[in-house]
Tab-separated table of C-alpha atoms and ligand atoms in Angstrom:
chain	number	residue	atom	x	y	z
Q	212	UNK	CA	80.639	191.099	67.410
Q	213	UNK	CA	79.397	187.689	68.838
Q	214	UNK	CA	75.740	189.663	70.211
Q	215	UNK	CA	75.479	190.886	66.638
Q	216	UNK	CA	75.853	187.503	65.236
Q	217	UNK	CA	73.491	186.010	68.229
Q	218	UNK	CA	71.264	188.546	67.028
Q	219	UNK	CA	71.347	187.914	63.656
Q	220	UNK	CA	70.312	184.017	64.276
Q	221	UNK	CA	67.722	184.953	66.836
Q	222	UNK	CA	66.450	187.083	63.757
Q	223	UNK	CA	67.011	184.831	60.971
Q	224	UNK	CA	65.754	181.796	63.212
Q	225	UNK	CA	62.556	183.688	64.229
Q	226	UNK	CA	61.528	184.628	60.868
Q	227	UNK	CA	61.674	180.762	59.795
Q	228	UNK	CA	59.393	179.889	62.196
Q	229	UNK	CA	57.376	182.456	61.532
Q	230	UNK	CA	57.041	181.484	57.992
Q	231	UNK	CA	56.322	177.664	58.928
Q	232	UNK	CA	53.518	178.858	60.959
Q	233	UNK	CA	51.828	180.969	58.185
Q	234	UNK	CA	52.449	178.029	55.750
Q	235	UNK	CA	50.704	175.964	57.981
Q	236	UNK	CA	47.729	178.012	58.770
Q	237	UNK	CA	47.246	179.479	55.167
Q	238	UNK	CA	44.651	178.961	53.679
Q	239	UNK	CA	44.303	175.535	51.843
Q	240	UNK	CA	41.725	175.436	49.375
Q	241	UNK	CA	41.654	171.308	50.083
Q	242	UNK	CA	40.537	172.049	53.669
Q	243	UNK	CA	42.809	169.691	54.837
Q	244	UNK	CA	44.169	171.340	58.240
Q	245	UNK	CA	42.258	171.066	61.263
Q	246	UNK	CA	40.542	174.207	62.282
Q	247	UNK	CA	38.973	172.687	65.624
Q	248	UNK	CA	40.184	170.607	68.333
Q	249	UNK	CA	37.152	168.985	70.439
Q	250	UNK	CA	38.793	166.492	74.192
Q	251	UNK	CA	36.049	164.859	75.550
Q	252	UNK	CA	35.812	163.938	79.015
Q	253	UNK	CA	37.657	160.770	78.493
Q	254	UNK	CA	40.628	162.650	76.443
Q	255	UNK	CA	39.651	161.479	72.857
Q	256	UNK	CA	40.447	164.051	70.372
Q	257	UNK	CA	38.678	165.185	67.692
Q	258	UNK	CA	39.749	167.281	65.076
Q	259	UNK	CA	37.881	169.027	62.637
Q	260	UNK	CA	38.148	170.525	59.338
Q	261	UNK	CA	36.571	173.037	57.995
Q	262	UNK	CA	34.660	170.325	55.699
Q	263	UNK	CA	33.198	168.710	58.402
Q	264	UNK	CA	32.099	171.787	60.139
Q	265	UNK	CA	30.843	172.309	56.106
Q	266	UNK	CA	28.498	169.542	56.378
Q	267	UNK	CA	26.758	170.872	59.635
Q	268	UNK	CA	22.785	172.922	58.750
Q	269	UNK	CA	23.701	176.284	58.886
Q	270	UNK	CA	21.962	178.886	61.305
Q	271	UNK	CA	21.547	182.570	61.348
Q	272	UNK	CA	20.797	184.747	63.700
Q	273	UNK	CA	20.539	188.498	64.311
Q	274	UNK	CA	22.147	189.634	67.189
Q	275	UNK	CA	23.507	192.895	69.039
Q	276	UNK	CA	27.396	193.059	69.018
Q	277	UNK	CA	29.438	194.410	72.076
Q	278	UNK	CA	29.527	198.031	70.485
Q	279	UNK	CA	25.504	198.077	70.438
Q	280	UNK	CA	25.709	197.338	66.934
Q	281	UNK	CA	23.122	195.220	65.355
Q	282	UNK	CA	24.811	192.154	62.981
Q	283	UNK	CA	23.465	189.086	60.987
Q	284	UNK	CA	25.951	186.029	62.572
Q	285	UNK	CA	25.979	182.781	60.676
Q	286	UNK	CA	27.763	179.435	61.440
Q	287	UNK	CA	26.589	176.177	63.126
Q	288	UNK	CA	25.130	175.727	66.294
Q	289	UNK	CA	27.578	174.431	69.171
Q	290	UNK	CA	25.971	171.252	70.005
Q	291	UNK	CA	25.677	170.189	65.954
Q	292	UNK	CA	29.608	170.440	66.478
Q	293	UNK	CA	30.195	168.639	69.294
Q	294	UNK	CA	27.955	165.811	68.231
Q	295	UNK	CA	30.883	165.357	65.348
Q	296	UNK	CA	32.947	164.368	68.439
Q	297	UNK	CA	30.216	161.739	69.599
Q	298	UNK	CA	28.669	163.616	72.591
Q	299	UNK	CA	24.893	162.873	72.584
Q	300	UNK	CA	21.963	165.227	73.917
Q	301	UNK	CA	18.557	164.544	74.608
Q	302	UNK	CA	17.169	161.205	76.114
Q	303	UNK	CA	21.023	159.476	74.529
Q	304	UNK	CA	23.242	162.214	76.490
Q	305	UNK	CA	21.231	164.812	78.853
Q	306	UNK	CA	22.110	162.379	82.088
Q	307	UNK	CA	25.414	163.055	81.284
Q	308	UNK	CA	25.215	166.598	80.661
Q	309	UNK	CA	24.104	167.474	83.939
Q	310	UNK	CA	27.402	166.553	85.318
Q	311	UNK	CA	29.957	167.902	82.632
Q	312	UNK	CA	30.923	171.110	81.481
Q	313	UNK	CA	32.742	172.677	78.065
Q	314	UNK	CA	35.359	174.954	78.043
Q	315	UNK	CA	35.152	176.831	75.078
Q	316	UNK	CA	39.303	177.931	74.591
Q	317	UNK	CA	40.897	180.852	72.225
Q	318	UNK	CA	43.927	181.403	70.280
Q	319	UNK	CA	44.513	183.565	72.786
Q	320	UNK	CA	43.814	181.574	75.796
Q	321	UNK	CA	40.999	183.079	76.747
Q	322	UNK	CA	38.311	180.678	77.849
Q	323	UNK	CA	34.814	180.418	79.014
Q	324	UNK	CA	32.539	177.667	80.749
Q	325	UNK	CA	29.258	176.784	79.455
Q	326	UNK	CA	27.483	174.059	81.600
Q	327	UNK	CA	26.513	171.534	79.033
Q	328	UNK	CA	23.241	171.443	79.843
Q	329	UNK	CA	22.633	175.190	78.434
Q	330	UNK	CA	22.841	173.062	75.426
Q	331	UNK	CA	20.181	170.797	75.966
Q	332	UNK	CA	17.330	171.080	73.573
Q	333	UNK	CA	15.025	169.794	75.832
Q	334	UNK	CA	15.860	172.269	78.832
Q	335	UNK	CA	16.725	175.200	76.820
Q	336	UNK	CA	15.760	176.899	73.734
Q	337	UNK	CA	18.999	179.208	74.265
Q	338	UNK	CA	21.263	179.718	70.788
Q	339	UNK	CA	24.733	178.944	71.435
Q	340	UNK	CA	26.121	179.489	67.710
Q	341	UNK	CA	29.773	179.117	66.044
Q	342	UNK	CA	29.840	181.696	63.422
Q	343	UNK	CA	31.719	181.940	60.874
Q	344	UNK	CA	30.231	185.012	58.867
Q	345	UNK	CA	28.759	188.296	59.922
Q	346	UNK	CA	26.466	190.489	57.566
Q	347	UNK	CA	27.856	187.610	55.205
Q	348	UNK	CA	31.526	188.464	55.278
Q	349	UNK	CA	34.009	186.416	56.768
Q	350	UNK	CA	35.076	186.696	60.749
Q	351	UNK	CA	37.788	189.666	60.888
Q	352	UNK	CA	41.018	188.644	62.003
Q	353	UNK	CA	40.677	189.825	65.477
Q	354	UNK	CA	37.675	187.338	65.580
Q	355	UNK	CA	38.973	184.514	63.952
Q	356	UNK	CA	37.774	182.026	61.598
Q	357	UNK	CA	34.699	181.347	64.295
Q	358	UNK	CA	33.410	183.008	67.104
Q	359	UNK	CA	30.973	182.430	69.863
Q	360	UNK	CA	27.371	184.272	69.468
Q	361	UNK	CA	25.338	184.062	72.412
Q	362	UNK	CA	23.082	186.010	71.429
Q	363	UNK	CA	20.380	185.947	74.581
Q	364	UNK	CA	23.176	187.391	76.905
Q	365	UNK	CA	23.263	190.846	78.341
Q	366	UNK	CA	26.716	190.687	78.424
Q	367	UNK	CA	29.442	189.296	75.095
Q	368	UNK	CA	32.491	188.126	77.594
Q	369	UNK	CA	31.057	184.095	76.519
Q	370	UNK	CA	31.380	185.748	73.012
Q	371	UNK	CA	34.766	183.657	72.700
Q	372	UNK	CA	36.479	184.762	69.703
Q	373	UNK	CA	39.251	183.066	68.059
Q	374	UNK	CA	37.663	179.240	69.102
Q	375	UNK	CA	40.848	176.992	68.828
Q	376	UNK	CA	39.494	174.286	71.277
Q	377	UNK	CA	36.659	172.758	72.912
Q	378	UNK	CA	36.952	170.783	75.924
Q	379	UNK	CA	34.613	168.451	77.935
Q	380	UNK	CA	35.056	168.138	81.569
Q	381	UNK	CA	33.034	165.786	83.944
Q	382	UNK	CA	32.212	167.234	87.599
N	58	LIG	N1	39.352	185.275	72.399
N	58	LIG	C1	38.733	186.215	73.095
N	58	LIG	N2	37.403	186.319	73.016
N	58	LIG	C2	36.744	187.266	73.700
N	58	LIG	C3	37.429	188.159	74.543
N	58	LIG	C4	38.847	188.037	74.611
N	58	LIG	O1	39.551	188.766	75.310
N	58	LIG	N3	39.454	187.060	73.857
N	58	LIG	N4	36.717	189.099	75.254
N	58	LIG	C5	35.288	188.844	75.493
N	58	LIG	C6	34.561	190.005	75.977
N	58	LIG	S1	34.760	190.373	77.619
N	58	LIG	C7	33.683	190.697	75.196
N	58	LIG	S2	32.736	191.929	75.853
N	58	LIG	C8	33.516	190.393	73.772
N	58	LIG	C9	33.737	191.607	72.926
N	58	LIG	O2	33.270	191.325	71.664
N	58	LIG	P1	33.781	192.084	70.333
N	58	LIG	O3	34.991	191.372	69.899
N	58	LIG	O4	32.665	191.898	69.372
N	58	LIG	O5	34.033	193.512	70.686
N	58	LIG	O6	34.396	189.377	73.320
N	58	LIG	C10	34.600	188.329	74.231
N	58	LIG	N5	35.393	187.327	73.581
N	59	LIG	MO1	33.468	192.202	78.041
């Protein structure tokens, strides 16, 4: 009788925070959550809404998805994002971005490095793109609000779906 009732709270208590969570990750029509977390090398945080990420020049590119498939990705470029958080490139920053890295984190906790000079204009003209659209449709669920599109790689695994977080580190 008392595992049934234990049961019943675990059940009751789980649901409740299950609801809390989808109440808090709805979708807002004010934009007012934070949909990206940027720590910089000195452990500022930055979040961002989805109206600053809004206010970024939008990009698109054409790219081949993992399954060979060709898609139209849209979004903002990486560095336009992280310059929300401060973080300078060209003559203002690239000093700095020989010695740091990002680590671009999921929902999921999967994460990839990018050095952050692969984001340096004036080394690279390499696309490193947060999208938020493909073939102008929304991100499915299973790729979250934004992805990663890399699209110069031979290989997607720095494809990082799901971005929750990205995180400066100095070597
Ligand atoms: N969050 C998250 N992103 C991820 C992965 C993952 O497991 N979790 N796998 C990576 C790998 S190894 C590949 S090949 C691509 C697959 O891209 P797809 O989702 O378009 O099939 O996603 C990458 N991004
Ligand atoms: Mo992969």
């Amino acid at each position: 009788m008392k595992t049934i009732l234990y049961i019943g709270l675990l059940v009751f208590s789980l649901t409740f925070s299950i609801a809390a969570q989808t109440a808090k990750t709805s979708d807002d029509p004010k934009n007012t959550e934070a949909v990206l977390k940027i720590v910089t090398e000195n452990g500022t945080v930055t979040e961002l809404k989805a109206a600053d990420l809004a206010k970024l020049p939008r990009r698109e590119i054409k790219a081949k998805n993992h399954d060979g498939k060709g898609t139209t990705f849209a979004g903002v470029e990486l560095r336009e994002v992280l310059k929300l958080a401060g973080v300078k490139f060209g003559d203002a920053g690239k000093k700095a971005n020989l010695t740091s890295y990002l680590t671009v984190e999921a929902a999921d906790k999967y994460r990839a490095v990018f050095a952050m000079i692969e984001l340096e204009p004036d080394f690279t003209d390499k696309i490193v793109l947060l999208a938020d659209t493909g073939d102008g449709k929304p991100l499915s669920k299973e790729q979250g609000s934004f992805r990663l599109v890399v699209p110069d790689e031979k290989k997607q695994a720095r494809w990082v779906r799901q971005v929750v977080i990205l995180r400066i580190t100095k070597i």
